[in-house]
Tab-separated table of C-alpha atoms and ligand atoms in Angstrom:
chain	number	residue	atom	x	y	z
B	20	MET	CA	-22.486	8.647	9.856
B	21	SER	CA	-25.232	6.116	8.786
B	22	ALA	CA	-24.477	2.691	7.310
B	23	ASP	CA	-25.345	4.135	3.874
B	24	GLU	CA	-23.196	7.047	4.145
B	25	ALA	CA	-20.301	4.904	5.213
B	26	LEU	CA	-20.825	2.581	2.384
B	27	GLN	CA	-21.074	5.499	-0.151
B	28	ALA	CA	-17.876	6.978	1.347
B	29	LEU	CA	-16.138	3.549	0.709
B	30	LEU	CA	-17.551	3.199	-2.772
B	31	GLY	CA	-15.809	6.651	-3.501
B	32	ARG	CA	-12.313	5.534	-2.649
B	33	TYR	CA	-9.886	5.921	-5.538
B	34	SER	CA	-6.082	5.776	-5.561
B	35	VAL	CA	-4.368	9.144	-5.264
B	36	GLY	CA	-0.811	9.051	-6.769
B	37	PRO	CA	2.242	10.506	-4.990
B	38	LYS	CA	2.315	13.684	-7.268
B	39	HIS	CA	-1.104	14.691	-5.939
B	40	LEU	CA	-0.375	14.172	-2.304
B	41	VAL	CA	0.353	17.123	-0.067
B	42	GLU	CA	0.791	17.887	3.903
B	43	PRO	CA	-0.579	17.002	6.009
B	44	GLY	CA	-0.200	13.288	6.121
B	45	PRO	CA	-1.883	11.048	8.747
B	46	ASP	CA	-0.578	11.706	12.429
B	47	GLU	CA	0.439	8.822	14.671
B	48	ALA	CA	-3.065	8.198	16.104
B	49	GLN	CA	-4.612	8.239	12.578
B	50	LEU	CA	-1.821	5.886	11.263
B	51	ARG	CA	-2.560	3.609	14.211
B	52	LEU	CA	-6.212	3.523	13.524
B	53	MET	CA	-5.399	2.752	9.878
B	54	VAL	CA	-3.320	-0.289	11.059
B	55	GLU	CA	-6.115	-1.349	13.405
B	56	ALA	CA	-8.378	-1.369	10.259
B	57	ALA	CA	-5.610	-3.366	8.298
B	58	LEU	CA	-5.571	-5.890	11.243
B	59	ARG	CA	-9.296	-6.540	10.810
B	60	GLY	CA	-8.776	-8.017	7.375
B	61	PRO	CA	-9.305	-11.815	7.095
B	62	ASP	CA	-6.254	-13.788	8.393
B	63	HIS	CA	-6.457	-17.537	8.270
B	64	GLY	CA	-4.580	-18.897	11.316
B	65	GLU	CA	-3.978	-15.355	12.484
B	66	LEU	CA	-0.437	-15.471	11.222
B	67	LEU	CA	-0.228	-11.702	10.606
B	68	PRO	CA	1.985	-12.305	7.543
B	69	TRP	CA	2.732	-8.771	6.998
B	70	ARG	CA	4.330	-5.757	8.562
B	71	PHE	CA	3.883	-2.132	7.590
B	72	LYS	CA	6.947	0.179	8.013
B	73	ALA	CA	6.185	3.982	8.293
B	74	VAL	CA	8.415	6.325	6.531
B	75	SER	CA	7.972	10.035	7.384
B	76	GLY	CA	10.073	13.362	7.994
B	77	GLU	CA	13.876	13.082	7.666
B	78	ALA	CA	13.678	9.233	6.858
B	79	ARG	CA	12.234	10.107	3.556
B	80	LEU	CA	15.630	11.610	2.587
B	81	ARG	CA	17.303	8.134	3.323
B	82	MET	CA	14.582	6.331	1.293
B	83	ALA	CA	15.039	8.954	-1.556
B	84	ALA	CA	18.778	8.190	-1.576
B	85	LEU	CA	18.159	4.427	-1.751
B	86	PHE	CA	15.503	4.976	-4.569
B	87	ALA	CA	18.092	7.175	-6.528
B	88	ALA	CA	20.889	4.604	-6.124
B	89	ALA	CA	18.691	1.804	-7.312
B	90	ALA	CA	17.582	3.861	-10.327
B	91	ARG	CA	21.140	4.461	-11.246
B	92	ARG	CA	21.892	0.810	-10.931
B	93	ALA	CA	18.895	-0.087	-13.066
B	94	GLY	CA	20.835	2.086	-15.804
B	95	LYS	CA	18.651	5.275	-15.309
B	96	ASP	CA	20.328	8.690	-15.976
B	97	GLU	CA	20.480	11.478	-13.283
B	98	ALA	CA	17.057	12.869	-14.411
B	99	GLY	CA	15.512	9.491	-13.884
B	100	ALA	CA	17.127	8.996	-10.608
B	101	ALA	CA	15.816	12.436	-9.584
B	102	ILE	CA	12.274	11.343	-10.543
B	103	ASP	CA	12.543	8.146	-8.420
B	104	ALA	CA	13.966	10.166	-5.428
B	105	GLU	CA	11.059	12.508	-5.718
B	106	ARG	CA	8.764	9.601	-5.321
B	107	ALA	CA	10.112	8.965	-1.968
B	108	LEU	CA	10.167	12.629	-0.962
B	109	ARG	CA	6.724	13.811	-2.098
B	110	PRO	CA	4.190	11.977	-0.046
B	111	PRO	CA	4.087	13.203	3.648
B	112	LEU	CA	3.881	9.455	4.790
B	113	THR	CA	5.054	6.421	2.924
B	114	VAL	CA	4.340	2.840	4.513
B	115	ALA	CA	6.385	-0.014	3.106
B	116	VAL	CA	4.379	-3.243	2.807
B	117	VAL	CA	6.610	-6.320	3.902
B	118	ALA	CA	5.187	-9.701	3.528
B	119	ARG	CA	6.344	-12.578	5.741
B	120	ILE	CA	4.926	-15.775	4.133
B	121	ASP	CA	5.472	-18.925	5.890
B	122	LEU	CA	5.806	-21.321	3.102
B	123	GLY	CA	5.933	-24.599	5.331
B	124	HIS	CA	2.697	-23.725	7.264
B	125	PRO	CA	0.822	-26.950	7.721
B	126	GLN	CA	-2.627	-25.373	7.476
B	127	VAL	CA	-2.283	-22.044	5.689
B	128	PRO	CA	-0.947	-22.288	2.170
B	129	ALA	CA	1.049	-19.338	0.786
B	130	HIS	CA	-1.763	-18.102	-1.587
B	131	GLU	CA	-3.940	-17.554	1.523
B	132	GLN	CA	-1.408	-15.702	3.358
B	133	TRP	CA	-0.814	-13.474	0.221
B	134	ALA	CA	-4.693	-13.079	0.181
B	135	CYS	CA	-4.368	-11.744	3.830
B	136	VAL	CA	-1.792	-9.246	2.741
B	137	GLY	CA	-4.197	-7.868	0.023
B	138	GLY	CA	-6.967	-7.502	2.604
B	139	ALA	CA	-4.724	-5.616	5.070
B	140	ILE	CA	-3.688	-3.178	2.225
B	141	ALA	CA	-7.345	-2.687	1.135
B	142	ASN	CA	-8.559	-1.919	4.777
B	143	PHE	CA	-5.718	0.361	5.305
B	144	LEU	CA	-6.312	2.318	2.366
B	145	ASN	CA	-10.141	2.436	3.132
B	146	ALA	CA	-9.488	3.721	6.689
B	147	ALA	CA	-7.153	6.207	5.149
B	148	HIS	CA	-9.852	7.292	2.767
B	149	LEU	CA	-12.566	7.529	5.540
B	150	LEU	CA	-10.007	9.705	7.514
B	151	GLY	CA	-9.953	12.136	4.487
B	152	PHE	CA	-6.559	11.146	3.140
B	153	GLY	CA	-5.536	9.816	-0.376
B	154	GLY	CA	-3.210	7.019	-1.006
B	155	LYS	CA	-1.877	4.659	-3.578
B	156	MET	CA	-0.257	1.381	-3.535
B	157	LEU	CA	2.980	1.364	-5.591
B	158	SER	CA	5.620	-1.153	-6.372
B	159	GLY	CA	7.731	-1.064	-9.630
B	160	ALA	CA	11.131	-2.750	-10.380
B	161	LYS	CA	12.790	-1.230	-7.355
B	162	VAL	CA	11.132	-3.570	-4.988
B	163	ARG	CA	13.434	-6.236	-6.496
B	164	ASP	CA	16.500	-4.208	-6.037
B	165	PRO	CA	18.627	-6.087	-3.542
B	166	GLU	CA	19.790	-3.173	-1.560
B	167	ILE	CA	16.365	-1.672	-0.999
B	168	ALA	CA	14.858	-4.951	-0.212
B	169	ALA	CA	17.672	-5.555	2.345
B	170	ALA	CA	16.756	-2.071	3.818
B	171	PHE	CA	13.124	-2.954	4.418
B	172	CYS	CA	13.113	-6.724	4.986
B	173	ALA	CA	14.667	-9.378	7.128
B	174	PRO	CA	15.789	-12.547	5.467
B	175	GLY	CA	12.780	-14.694	4.128
B	176	GLU	CA	10.522	-11.389	3.767
B	177	THR	CA	9.360	-9.967	0.610
B	178	LEU	CA	9.059	-6.243	-0.144
B	179	LEU	CA	5.661	-5.821	-1.832
B	180	GLY	CA	5.877	-2.067	-2.242
B	181	TRP	CA	4.903	1.237	-0.603
B	182	ILE	CA	1.741	2.963	0.164
B	183	ALA	CA	2.050	6.706	-0.507
B	184	LEU	CA	-0.416	8.759	1.925
B	185	GLY	CA	-1.078	12.388	2.279
B	186	THR	CA	-3.889	14.775	1.679
B	187	PRO	CA	-5.292	14.669	-1.827
B	188	ALA	CA	-4.467	18.031	-3.697
B	189	ARG	CA	-7.281	17.151	-6.263
B	190	ARG	CA	-10.174	14.902	-6.637
B	191	PRO	CA	-9.051	11.469	-7.814
B	192	ALA	CA	-9.702	10.805	-11.612
B	193	GLY	CA	-11.840	7.766	-11.002
B	194	PRO	CA	-14.020	5.892	-11.843
B	195	SER	CA	-11.512	3.125	-12.860
B	196	ARG	CA	-11.193	1.328	-16.231
B	197	LYS	CA	-11.921	-2.090	-14.769
B	198	GLY	CA	-15.001	-4.044	-15.196
B	199	GLY	CA	-17.964	-3.801	-12.720
B	200	VAL	CA	-20.280	-5.749	-10.873
B	201	GLU	CA	-21.903	-7.323	-13.982
B	202	GLN	CA	-18.291	-8.742	-14.747
B	203	ALA	CA	-17.178	-9.485	-11.108
B	204	LEU	CA	-20.403	-11.176	-9.741
B	205	GLN	CA	-21.402	-14.393	-11.373
B	206	ARG	CA	-24.068	-17.177	-10.412
B	207	TRP	CA	-22.724	-20.635	-9.917
B	208	PRO	CA	-23.681	-23.014	-11.633
B	209	ALA	CA	-23.742	-20.774	-14.681
M	10	LIG	C1	0.740	-4.827	-4.753
M	10	LIG	C2	0.276	-3.636	-5.548
M	10	LIG	C3	1.363	-3.146	-6.365
M	10	LIG	C4	0.859	-1.977	-7.153
M	10	LIG	N1	1.851	-1.383	-7.921
M	10	LIG	C5	1.513	-0.359	-8.734
M	10	LIG	C6	2.517	0.465	-9.371
M	10	LIG	O1	3.595	0.314	-9.189
M	10	LIG	N2	2.161	1.597	-10.002
M	10	LIG	C7	0.764	1.749	-10.317
M	10	LIG	O2	0.468	2.731	-11.060
M	10	LIG	N3	-0.263	0.978	-9.749
M	10	LIG	C8	0.024	0.102	-8.981
M	10	LIG	N4	-0.728	-0.600	-8.235
M	10	LIG	C9	-2.227	-0.325	-8.457
M	10	LIG	C10	-2.700	0.875	-7.700
M	10	LIG	O3	-2.382	0.944	-6.331
M	10	LIG	C11	-4.277	1.031	-7.905
M	10	LIG	O4	-4.990	0.031	-7.118
M	10	LIG	C12	-4.753	1.185	-9.250
M	10	LIG	O5	-4.231	2.078	-9.881
M	10	LIG	C13	-6.293	1.182	-9.448
M	10	LIG	O6	-6.711	2.247	-8.811
M	10	LIG	P1	-7.894	2.389	-7.833
M	10	LIG	O7	-7.231	1.951	-6.554
M	10	LIG	O8	-8.338	3.791	-7.830
M	10	LIG	O9	-8.913	1.478	-8.301
M	10	LIG	C14	-0.506	-1.686	-7.442
M	10	LIG	C15	-1.506	-2.362	-6.590
M	10	LIG	C16	-1.160	-3.462	-5.786
M	10	LIG	C17	-2.104	-4.239	-5.001
């Protein structure tokens, strides 16, 4: 693939939601490559302020039960709980994104560590896309459910959300609604 083809492929990445993801998901070697890409994101101080926790196969049933219980705690009825459980079951692979921000770091403030987490997610999703997979970063109120957070995080860590991954069953809707280069790029001084 030429540099131009690689760039065009990157420019074609759009998120693909869980309901449009089917088997197969990335295998172990592909997942490791995607994490290698995530590790190439900028990381001031090389603190590695994140961990990815892969959930696949039978483990999805346990995550689905957690999601359903959280939905009930949030006051949802059984239909709502079933929809939340389905979000855990549908994608072939889900990767929980856990941030471990060192709030007392002498050189690297928290916002720089959060920027690193974002870069890791972007590189991971881009690598998934280049390998032919679809994916979407998702959060929602359940990241703040204490039992879900405790299931994924050690004390002091923050559950940012989950990346749903699989083979896209259809082309993503894109392009997105957000502004383009004319808004994102400015000259300084104006
Ligand atoms: C930390 C984080 C959490 C997100 N949570 C959600 C979410 O819960 N639901 C959702 O529809 N999109 C969520 N998004 C946005 C989508 O992942 C996606 O970026 C957005 O729909 C734009 O689509 P695009 O990636 O195709 O440009 C989240 C993004 C980030 C970075």
